[in-house]
Amino acid sequence: MDAKPTLCRHFLTLFDLSPLEARTLIARASELKRQLKRGEIYRPFPHRTLAMIFEKSSTRTRVSFEAGMVQLGGHALFLSPRDTQLGRGEPIEDSARVLSRMVDAVMIRTFKQDTVERFAAYSSVPVINGLTDRCHPCQLLADMQTYHEHRGDIRGRRVAWIGDGNNMCHSFMEAAQLFDFELRIACPEGFEPDAALLAAAADHCTIIRDPAEAAAGAHLVSTDVWASMGQEEEQAQRQALFAPFQVNDDVMARAAGDALFMHCLPAHRGEEVAASVIDGPQSVVWDEAENRLHAQKALLEFLLRPAS
């Protein structure tokens, strides 16, 4: 059966936003942040409900979406595979049809990108990609907001991604195109990002094997754990292969003098990043983590408020 047409907006990758929408959204996130810190009450969505489907566990994604929806005046429902028919084999399409008749938006954190795409195709309400193995667009909204708050417009700047060519790397590649910055990717051979995505981003992204060279002159240096969720059995092998790709003081010394360090967390000090870097003066990881709340509130506002 064909998917039914839907008039709502979804957020499955960063490319679901135009460059102007993306910049407007992160500016709005900063304004919502200031508003909250001033103690102002802003509840535009009373009685609105966000369903949060977690096939992958999380701290920041769950707390930021749940707290954000409550701060906007609404309510969030936590749904795990153990608690729903999705975990018992109900077709994704059927779950999408049912849930979207009961809630106002759905956030899904799962493994396959196809899962969120199929769900969105049959949903009559906005669907948000809270993370898949392909990309992590919500994290990049927070990262771009954080950079903008500390250093201004990232357009024309240089960013170094050091580590695995994983879902975070893929979203940085999309961000490079959307926000117009240069991305240098340092990863071991065999751990490159998706070839098709890399080809599409060739004007903005380059593979460089030496992490120090990738970081040279960079205004932002970012990394992630060497073994993501679901790759635990590869931990020992990856530690050996990725050891030369640690973001340490020597790597940061090659970056621009005012370079920032980011990490989506959780972090393993002494593995992908040295403690002196993540806990040092160039690190903005705690602002970055906090901004998940504000960026996602701006995203919810963007998706739930009808266009004027």
Tab-separated table of N, CA and C in Angstrom, residues 65-179:
chain	number	residue	atom	x	y	z
A	65	PHE	N	14.487	16.373	25.192
A	65	PHE	CA	13.171	16.397	24.555
A	65	PHE	C	12.045	16.420	25.585
A	66	GLU	N	12.194	15.625	26.643
A	66	GLU	CA	11.124	15.567	27.640
A	66	GLU	C	11.020	16.891	28.396
A	67	ALA	N	12.169	17.410	28.861
A	67	ALA	CA	12.158	18.692	29.571
A	67	ALA	C	11.718	19.813	28.644
A	68	GLY	N	12.179	19.775	27.407
A	68	GLY	CA	11.817	20.819	26.453
A	68	GLY	C	10.332	20.869	26.187
A	69	MET	N	9.722	19.702	25.992
A	69	MET	CA	8.288	19.675	25.714
A	69	MET	C	7.496	20.178	26.916
A	70	VAL	N	7.937	19.819	28.126
A	70	VAL	CA	7.259	20.304	29.332
A	70	VAL	C	7.398	21.818	29.447
A	71	GLN	N	8.593	22.344	29.175
A	71	GLN	CA	8.800	23.793	29.251
A	71	GLN	C	7.951	24.541	28.229
A	72	LEU	N	7.636	23.895	27.119
A	72	LEU	CA	6.778	24.506	26.104
A	72	LEU	C	5.296	24.338	26.433
A	73	GLY	N	5.011	23.726	27.583
A	73	GLY	CA	3.630	23.595	28.030
A	73	GLY	C	2.970	22.279	27.692
A	74	GLY	N	3.716	21.397	27.029
A	74	GLY	CA	3.141	20.132	26.612
A	74	GLY	C	3.577	18.971	27.473
A	75	HIS	N	3.518	17.776	26.900
A	75	HIS	CA	3.791	16.546	27.634
A	75	HIS	C	4.552	15.607	26.708
A	76	ALA	N	5.443	14.796	27.280
A	76	ALA	CA	6.206	13.826	26.495
A	76	ALA	C	5.982	12.428	27.047
A	77	LEU	N	5.839	11.461	26.129
A	77	LEU	CA	5.640	10.059	26.487
A	77	LEU	C	6.879	9.268	26.105
A	78	PHE	N	7.476	8.550	27.059
A	78	PHE	CA	8.617	7.687	26.783
A	78	PHE	C	8.120	6.304	26.390
A	79	LEU	N	8.524	5.834	25.210
A	79	LEU	CA	8.103	4.533	24.701
A	79	LEU	C	9.333	3.718	24.337
A	80	SER	N	9.488	2.557	24.961
A	80	SER	CA	10.586	1.657	24.616
A	80	SER	C	10.016	0.446	23.885
A	81	PRO	N	10.853	-0.326	23.178
A	81	PRO	CA	10.341	-1.519	22.495
A	81	PRO	C	9.647	-2.488	23.450
A	82	ARG	N	10.073	-2.512	24.726
A	82	ARG	CA	9.448	-3.410	25.705
A	82	ARG	C	8.023	-2.984	26.054
A	83	ASP	N	7.734	-1.697	25.814
A	83	ASP	CA	6.447	-1.150	26.246
A	83	ASP	C	5.444	-1.005	25.109
A	84	THR	N	5.844	-1.299	23.886
A	84	THR	CA	4.969	-1.042	22.742
A	84	THR	C	4.909	-2.252	21.822
A	85	GLN	N	3.956	-2.211	20.906
A	85	GLN	CA	3.821	-3.291	19.935
A	85	GLN	C	4.936	-3.266	18.886
A	86	LEU	N	5.655	-2.145	18.771
A	86	LEU	CA	6.795	-2.115	17.854
A	86	LEU	C	7.802	-3.190	18.212
A	87	GLY	N	7.997	-3.387	19.519
A	87	GLY	CA	8.934	-4.399	19.962
A	87	GLY	C	8.423	-5.816	19.806
A	88	ARG	N	7.167	-5.966	19.441
A	88	ARG	CA	6.565	-7.296	19.271
A	88	ARG	C	6.225	-7.570	17.812
A	89	GLY	N	6.783	-6.752	16.924
A	89	GLY	CA	6.649	-7.044	15.506
A	89	GLY	C	5.558	-6.306	14.770
A	90	GLU	N	4.890	-5.334	15.405
A	90	GLU	CA	3.898	-4.570	14.661
A	90	GLU	C	4.581	-3.808	13.532
A	91	PRO	N	4.029	-3.810	12.337
A	91	PRO	CA	4.654	-3.060	11.246
A	91	PRO	C	4.829	-1.587	11.598
A	92	ILE	N	5.952	-1.034	11.200
A	92	ILE	CA	6.242	0.378	11.471
A	92	ILE	C	5.124	1.254	10.917
A	93	GLU	N	4.636	0.899	9.725
A	93	GLU	CA	3.589	1.690	9.098
A	93	GLU	C	2.325	1.744	9.955
A	94	ASP	N	1.971	0.607	10.575
A	94	ASP	CA	0.773	0.574	11.416
A	94	ASP	C	0.970	1.399	12.687
A	95	SER	N	2.139	1.284	13.282
A	95	SER	CA	2.423	2.089	14.475
A	95	SER	C	2.367	3.573	14.149
A	96	ALA	N	2.880	3.950	12.995
A	96	ALA	CA	2.857	5.361	12.593
A	96	ALA	C	1.425	5.849	12.419
A	97	ARG	N	0.587	5.037	11.772
A	97	ARG	CA	-0.806	5.433	11.568
A	97	ARG	C	-1.524	5.643	12.901
A	98	VAL	N	-1.287	4.728	13.843
A	98	VAL	CA	-1.995	4.787	15.127
A	98	VAL	C	-1.475	5.933	15.991
A	99	LEU	N	-0.159	5.980	16.202
A	99	LEU	CA	0.404	6.994	17.098
A	99	LEU	C	0.109	8.406	16.608
A	100	SER	N	0.189	8.615	15.308
A	100	SER	CA	0.011	9.970	14.796
A	100	SER	C	-1.436	10.444	14.880
A	101	ARG	N	-2.360	9.526	15.200
A	101	ARG	CA	-3.741	9.938	15.475
A	101	ARG	C	-3.930	10.327	16.942
A	102	MET	N	-2.911	10.047	17.770
A	102	MET	CA	-3.053	10.261	19.213
A	102	MET	C	-2.136	11.344	19.766
A	103	VAL	N	-1.040	11.624	19.076
A	103	VAL	CA	-0.060	12.587	19.580
A	103	VAL	C	0.164	13.665	18.524
A	104	ASP	N	0.919	14.693	18.903
A	104	ASP	CA	1.146	15.833	18.008
A	104	ASP	C	2.484	15.786	17.292
A	105	ALA	N	3.417	14.961	17.779
A	105	ALA	CA	4.719	14.792	17.141
A	105	ALA	C	5.347	13.519	17.676
A	106	VAL	N	6.281	12.974	16.920
A	106	VAL	CA	6.961	11.736	17.313
A	106	VAL	C	8.462	11.927	17.130
A	107	MET	N	9.236	11.587	18.158
A	107	MET	CA	10.689	11.541	18.054
A	107	MET	C	11.111	10.077	18.128
A	108	ILE	N	11.987	9.657	17.236
A	108	ILE	CA	12.442	8.269	17.199
A	108	ILE	C	13.967	8.223	17.277
A	109	ARG	N	14.479	7.424	18.193
A	109	ARG	CA	15.918	7.176	18.311
A	109	ARG	C	16.112	5.680	18.086
A	110	THR	N	16.726	5.342	16.948
A	110	THR	CA	16.742	3.943	16.530
A	110	THR	C	18.020	3.626	15.770
A	111	PHE	N	18.057	2.484	15.152
A	111	PHE	CA	19.247	2.035	14.437
A	111	PHE	C	19.194	2.427	12.957
A	112	LYS	N	18.219	1.937	12.243
A	112	LYS	CA	18.177	2.113	10.793
A	112	LYS	C	17.502	3.430	10.398
A	113	GLN	N	18.098	4.116	9.458
A	113	GLN	CA	17.488	5.328	8.910
A	113	GLN	C	16.152	4.990	8.244
A	114	ASP	N	16.086	3.811	7.665
A	114	ASP	CA	14.850	3.384	7.011
A	114	ASP	C	13.672	3.357	7.979
A	115	THR	N	13.945	3.094	9.244
A	115	THR	CA	12.866	3.041	10.233
A	115	THR	C	12.181	4.396	10.370
A	116	VAL	N	12.969	5.463	10.533
A	116	VAL	CA	12.359	6.784	10.693
A	116	VAL	C	11.731	7.254	9.385
A	117	GLU	N	12.311	6.878	8.262
A	117	GLU	CA	11.753	7.294	6.977
A	117	GLU	C	10.417	6.608	6.710
A	118	ARG	N	10.336	5.327	7.016
A	118	ARG	CA	9.060	4.609	6.833
A	118	ARG	C	8.005	5.120	7.794
A	119	PHE	N	8.413	5.385	9.022
A	119	PHE	CA	7.464	5.910	10.008
A	119	PHE	C	6.928	7.260	9.538
A	120	ALA	N	7.834	8.137	9.083
A	120	ALA	CA	7.413	9.468	8.628
A	120	ALA	C	6.485	9.382	7.430
A	121	ALA	N	6.722	8.423	6.559
A	121	ALA	CA	5.897	8.300	5.353
A	121	ALA	C	4.441	8.003	5.681
A	122	TYR	N	4.189	7.383	6.830
A	122	TYR	CA	2.827	7.015	7.206
A	122	TYR	C	2.304	7.826	8.390
A	123	SER	N	3.046	8.822	8.828
A	123	SER	CA	2.638	9.638	9.964
A	123	SER	C	1.947	10.906	9.488
A	124	SER	N	0.893	11.279	10.193
A	124	SER	CA	0.194	12.521	9.876
A	124	SER	C	0.660	13.670	10.759
A	125	VAL	N	1.688	13.423	11.610
A	125	VAL	CA	2.264	14.472	12.450
A	125	VAL	C	3.776	14.484	12.238
A	126	PRO	N	4.450	15.575	12.626
A	126	PRO	CA	5.900	15.658	12.415
A	126	PRO	C	6.655	14.532	13.100
A	127	VAL	N	7.663	14.010	12.407
A	127	VAL	CA	8.547	12.974	12.938
A	127	VAL	C	9.959	13.530	12.990
A	128	ILE	N	10.622	13.320	14.118
A	128	ILE	CA	11.971	13.836	14.350
A	128	ILE	C	12.934	12.665	14.514
A	129	ASN	N	14.046	12.736	13.809
A	129	ASN	CA	15.112	11.746	13.944
A	129	ASN	C	15.958	12.105	15.166
A	130	GLY	N	15.784	11.332	16.254
A	130	GLY	CA	16.567	11.563	17.461
A	130	GLY	C	17.942	10.930	17.401
A	131	LEU	N	18.193	10.094	16.445
A	131	LEU	CA	19.481	9.475	16.111
A	131	LEU	C	19.203	8.200	15.349
A	132	THR	N	19.992	7.972	14.306
A	132	THR	CA	20.036	6.679	13.629
A	132	THR	C	21.503	6.357	13.372
A	133	ASP	N	21.751	5.171	12.843
A	133	ASP	CA	23.124	4.815	12.489
A	133	ASP	C	23.647	5.665	11.336
A	134	ARG	N	22.745	6.323	10.608
A	134	ARG	CA	23.175	7.159	9.495
A	134	ARG	C	23.512	8.578	9.938
A	135	CYS	N	22.716	9.168	10.827
A	135	CYS	CA	22.946	10.576	11.150
A	135	CYS	C	22.370	10.939	12.512
A	136	HIS	N	22.777	12.106	12.980
A	136	HIS	CA	22.337	12.618	14.286
A	136	HIS	C	22.067	14.118	14.132
A	137	PRO	N	21.014	14.474	13.405
A	137	PRO	CA	20.807	15.884	13.055
A	137	PRO	C	20.493	16.782	14.243
A	138	CYS	N	19.818	16.263	15.275
A	138	CYS	CA	19.512	17.100	16.439
A	138	CYS	C	20.787	17.552	17.141
A	139	GLN	N	21.775	16.671	17.202
A	139	GLN	CA	23.046	17.038	17.839
A	139	GLN	C	23.717	18.174	17.080
A	140	LEU	N	23.656	18.135	15.756
A	140	LEU	CA	24.325	19.183	14.967
A	140	LEU	C	23.646	20.525	15.104
A	141	LEU	N	22.341	20.544	15.323
A	141	LEU	CA	21.691	21.819	15.603
A	141	LEU	C	22.280	22.442	16.866
A	142	ALA	N	22.437	21.622	17.910
A	142	ALA	CA	23.022	22.113	19.156
A	142	ALA	C	24.470	22.535	18.954
A	143	ASP	N	25.222	21.779	18.155
A	143	ASP	CA	26.626	22.121	17.900
A	143	ASP	C	26.745	23.447	17.164
A	144	MET	N	25.904	23.641	16.161
A	144	MET	CA	25.960	24.894	15.408
A	144	MET	C	25.521	26.076	16.276
A	145	GLN	N	24.523	25.847	17.127
A	145	GLN	CA	24.111	26.890	18.058
A	145	GLN	C	25.263	27.256	18.991
A	146	THR	N	25.950	26.246	19.499
A	146	THR	CA	27.051	26.475	20.432
A	146	THR	C	28.181	27.252	19.782
A	147	TYR	N	28.542	26.853	18.559
A	147	TYR	CA	29.607	27.591	17.878
A	147	TYR	C	29.200	29.046	17.672
A	148	HIS	N	27.978	29.252	17.237
A	148	HIS	CA	27.509	30.611	16.966
A	148	HIS	C	27.520	31.458	18.224
A	149	GLU	N	27.146	30.879	19.351
A	149	GLU	CA	27.128	31.638	20.604
A	149	GLU	C	28.532	32.039	21.050
A	150	HIS	N	29.511	31.204	20.749
A	150	HIS	CA	30.881	31.479	21.200
A	150	HIS	C	31.710	32.254	20.182
A	151	ARG	N	31.484	31.986	18.888
A	151	ARG	CA	32.388	32.551	17.875
A	151	ARG	C	31.676	33.232	16.716
A	152	GLY	N	30.370	33.240	16.690
A	152	GLY	CA	29.670	33.863	15.579
A	152	GLY	C	29.452	32.906	14.429
A	153	ASP	N	29.229	33.455	13.257
A	153	ASP	CA	28.880	32.668	12.073
A	153	ASP	C	29.992	31.687	11.722
A	154	ILE	N	29.615	30.437	11.462
A	154	ILE	CA	30.591	29.413	11.104
A	154	ILE	C	30.864	29.382	9.601
A	155	ARG	N	30.140	30.166	8.836
A	155	ARG	CA	30.331	30.193	7.387
A	155	ARG	C	31.791	30.517	7.044
A	156	GLY	N	32.379	29.716	6.176
A	156	GLY	CA	33.749	29.941	5.732
A	156	GLY	C	34.818	29.480	6.709
A	157	ARG	N	34.423	28.926	7.849
A	157	ARG	CA	35.400	28.455	8.834
A	157	ARG	C	35.844	27.023	8.508
A	158	ARG	N	36.849	26.566	9.222
A	158	ARG	CA	37.368	25.206	9.031
A	158	ARG	C	37.040	24.374	10.264
A	159	VAL	N	36.493	23.178	10.040
A	159	VAL	CA	36.133	22.247	11.103
A	159	VAL	C	36.887	20.946	10.872
A	160	ALA	N	37.420	20.379	11.951
A	160	ALA	CA	38.094	19.084	11.871
A	160	ALA	C	37.266	18.044	12.609
A	161	TRP	N	36.907	16.987	11.907
A	161	TRP	CA	36.279	15.833	12.535
A	161	TRP	C	37.342	14.749	12.624
A	162	ILE	N	37.622	14.269	13.830
A	162	ILE	CA	38.696	13.306	14.034
A	162	ILE	C	38.122	12.052	14.672
A	163	GLY	N	38.249	10.925	13.963
A	163	GLY	CA	37.729	9.665	14.490
A	163	GLY	C	36.966	8.885	13.447
A	164	ASP	N	35.924	8.213	13.880
A	164	ASP	CA	35.152	7.319	13.027
A	164	ASP	C	34.283	8.108	12.044
A	165	GLY	N	34.163	7.609	10.830
A	165	GLY	CA	33.258	8.220	9.851
A	165	GLY	C	31.839	7.744	10.093
A	166	ASN	N	31.300	8.056	11.253
A	166	ASN	CA	30.035	7.494	11.720
A	166	ASN	C	28.865	8.440	11.485
A	167	ASN	N	27.781	8.218	12.222
A	167	ASN	CA	26.589	9.043	12.034
A	167	ASN	C	26.850	10.517	12.377
A	168	MET	N	27.669	10.771	13.398
A	168	MET	CA	28.010	12.148	13.724
A	168	MET	C	28.814	12.791	12.595
A	169	CYS	N	29.742	12.040	12.048
A	169	CYS	CA	30.516	12.545	10.910
A	169	CYS	C	29.595	12.852	9.738
A	170	HIS	N	28.640	11.978	9.470
A	170	HIS	CA	27.696	12.211	8.369
A	170	HIS	C	26.918	13.509	8.583
A	171	SER	N	26.481	13.760	9.818
A	171	SER	CA	25.724	14.986	10.063
A	171	SER	C	26.626	16.212	9.993
A	172	PHE	N	27.879	16.086	10.378
A	172	PHE	CA	28.810	17.193	10.171
A	172	PHE	C	28.993	17.469	8.679
A	173	MET	N	28.994	16.426	7.867
A	173	MET	CA	29.102	16.608	6.414
A	173	MET	C	27.887	17.357	5.881
A	174	GLU	N	26.711	17.022	6.375
A	174	GLU	CA	25.506	17.745	5.962
A	174	GLU	C	25.555	19.186	6.458
A	175	ALA	N	26.020	19.377	7.686
A	175	ALA	CA	26.119	20.730	8.240
A	175	ALA	C	27.101	21.576	7.443
A	176	ALA	N	28.192	20.964	6.978
A	176	ALA	CA	29.174	21.707	6.184
A	176	ALA	C	28.522	22.301	4.939
A	177	GLN	N	27.624	21.535	4.338
A	177	GLN	CA	26.934	22.026	3.144
A	177	GLN	C	25.860	23.051	3.499
A	178	LEU	N	25.142	22.799	4.571
A	178	LEU	CA	24.026	23.661	4.950
A	178	LEU	C	24.508	25.005	5.488
A	179	PHE	N	25.574	24.978	6.300
A	179	PHE	CA	26.080	26.198	6.930
A	179	PHE	C	27.322	26.745	6.219
